[in-house]
Coordinates of C-alpha atoms in Angstrom, one line a residue:
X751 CA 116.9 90.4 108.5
X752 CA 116.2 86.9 107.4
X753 CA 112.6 85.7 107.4
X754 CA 112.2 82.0 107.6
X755 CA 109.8 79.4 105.8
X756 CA 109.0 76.4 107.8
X757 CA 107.0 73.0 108.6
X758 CA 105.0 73.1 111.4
X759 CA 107.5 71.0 113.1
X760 CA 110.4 73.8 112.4
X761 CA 112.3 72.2 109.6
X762 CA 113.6 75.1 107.2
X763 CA 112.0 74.9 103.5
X764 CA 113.4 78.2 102.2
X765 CA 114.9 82.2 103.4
X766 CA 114.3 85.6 102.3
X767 CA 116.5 88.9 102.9
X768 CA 114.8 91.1 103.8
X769 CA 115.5 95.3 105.2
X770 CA 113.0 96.0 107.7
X771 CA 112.4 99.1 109.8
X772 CA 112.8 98.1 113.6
X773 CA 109.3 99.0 113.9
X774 CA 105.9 97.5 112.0
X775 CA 103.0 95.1 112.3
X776 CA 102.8 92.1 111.0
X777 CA 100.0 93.5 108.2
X778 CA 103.5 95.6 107.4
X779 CA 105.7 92.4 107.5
X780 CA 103.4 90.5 105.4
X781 CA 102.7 93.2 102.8
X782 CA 106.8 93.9 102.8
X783 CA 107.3 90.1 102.1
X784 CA 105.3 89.8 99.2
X785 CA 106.4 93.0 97.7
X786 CA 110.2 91.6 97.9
X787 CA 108.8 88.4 96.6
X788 CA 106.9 89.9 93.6
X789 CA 110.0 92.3 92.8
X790 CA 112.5 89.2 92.5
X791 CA 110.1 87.7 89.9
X792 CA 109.3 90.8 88.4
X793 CA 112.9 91.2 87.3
X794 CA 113.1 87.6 86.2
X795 CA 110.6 87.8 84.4
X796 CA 111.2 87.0 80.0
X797 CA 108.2 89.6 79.0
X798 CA 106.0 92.6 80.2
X799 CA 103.3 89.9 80.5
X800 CA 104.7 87.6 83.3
X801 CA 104.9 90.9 85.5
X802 CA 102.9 90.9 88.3
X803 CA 101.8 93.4 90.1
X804 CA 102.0 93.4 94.1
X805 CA 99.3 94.1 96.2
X806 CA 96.9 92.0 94.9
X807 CA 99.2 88.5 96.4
X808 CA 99.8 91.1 98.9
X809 CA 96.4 91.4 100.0
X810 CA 95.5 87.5 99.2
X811 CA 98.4 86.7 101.8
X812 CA 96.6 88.7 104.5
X813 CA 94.0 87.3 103.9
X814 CA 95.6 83.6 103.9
X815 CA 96.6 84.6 107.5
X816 CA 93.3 85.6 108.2
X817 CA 92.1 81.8 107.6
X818 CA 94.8 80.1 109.4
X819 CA 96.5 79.2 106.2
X820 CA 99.8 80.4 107.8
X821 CA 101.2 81.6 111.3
X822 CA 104.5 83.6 112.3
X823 CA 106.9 83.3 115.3
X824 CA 108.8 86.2 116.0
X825 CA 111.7 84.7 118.4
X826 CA 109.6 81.7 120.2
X827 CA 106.0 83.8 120.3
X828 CA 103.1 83.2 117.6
X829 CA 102.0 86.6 116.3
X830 CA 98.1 86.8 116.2
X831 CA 97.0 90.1 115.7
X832 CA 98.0 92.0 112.2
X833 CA 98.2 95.3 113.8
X834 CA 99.6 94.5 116.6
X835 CA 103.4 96.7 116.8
X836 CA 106.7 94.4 115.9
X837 CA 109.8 95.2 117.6
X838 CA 112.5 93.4 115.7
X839 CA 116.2 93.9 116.0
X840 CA 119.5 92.0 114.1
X841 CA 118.7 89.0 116.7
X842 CA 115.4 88.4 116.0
X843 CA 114.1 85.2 114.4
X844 CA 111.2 85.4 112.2
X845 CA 109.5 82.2 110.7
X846 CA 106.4 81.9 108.8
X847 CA 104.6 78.3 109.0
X848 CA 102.9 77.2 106.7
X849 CA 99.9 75.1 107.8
X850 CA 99.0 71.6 105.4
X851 CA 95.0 70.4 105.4
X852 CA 94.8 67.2 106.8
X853 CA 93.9 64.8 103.7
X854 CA 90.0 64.4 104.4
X855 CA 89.4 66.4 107.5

């Protein structure tokens, strides 16, 4: 499945591949993401030292949706709750948005 990165108003900034089970919450979704991210520059990576481990940007993403930093659409719906079940299938569209502080407010 490809997961989206987007503006708030829907222009693509960037894709990830991504093999998920038909089945998760978004807490699962979020936590996969970051794992697949971390992996890809994990095996980039020139030395043992620029490894990173997962889970904690795993957790600090969660957390980041926690405070509005970011949302996600699943088809044209907002997802707001992290443990609320996903049903995704071939068709679905996933995007996460990214949401930029207003400069001074």
């Amino acid at each position: 499945m490809t997961i989206h990165d987007e503006t708030a108003t829907g222009r693509v900034l960037g894709s990830l591949e991504l093999d998920l089970p038909a089945a998760l919450t978004l807490r699962e979704l979020i936590r996969l993401r970051v794992r697949e991210e971390v992996a890809r520059h994990n095996a980039q990576a020139a030395s043992a030292a620029e490894r990173v481990d997962w889970e904690p940007p795993a957790g600090a993403a969660v957390a980041a949706f926690g405070r509005n930093a970011f949302f996600v659409l699943v088809g044209d719906r907002q997802v707001e709750d992290l443990d609320a079940p996903l049903t995704l299938d071939e068709a679905s569209r996933v995007a996460f948005v990214r949401l930029v502080p207003l400069v001074g407010g």
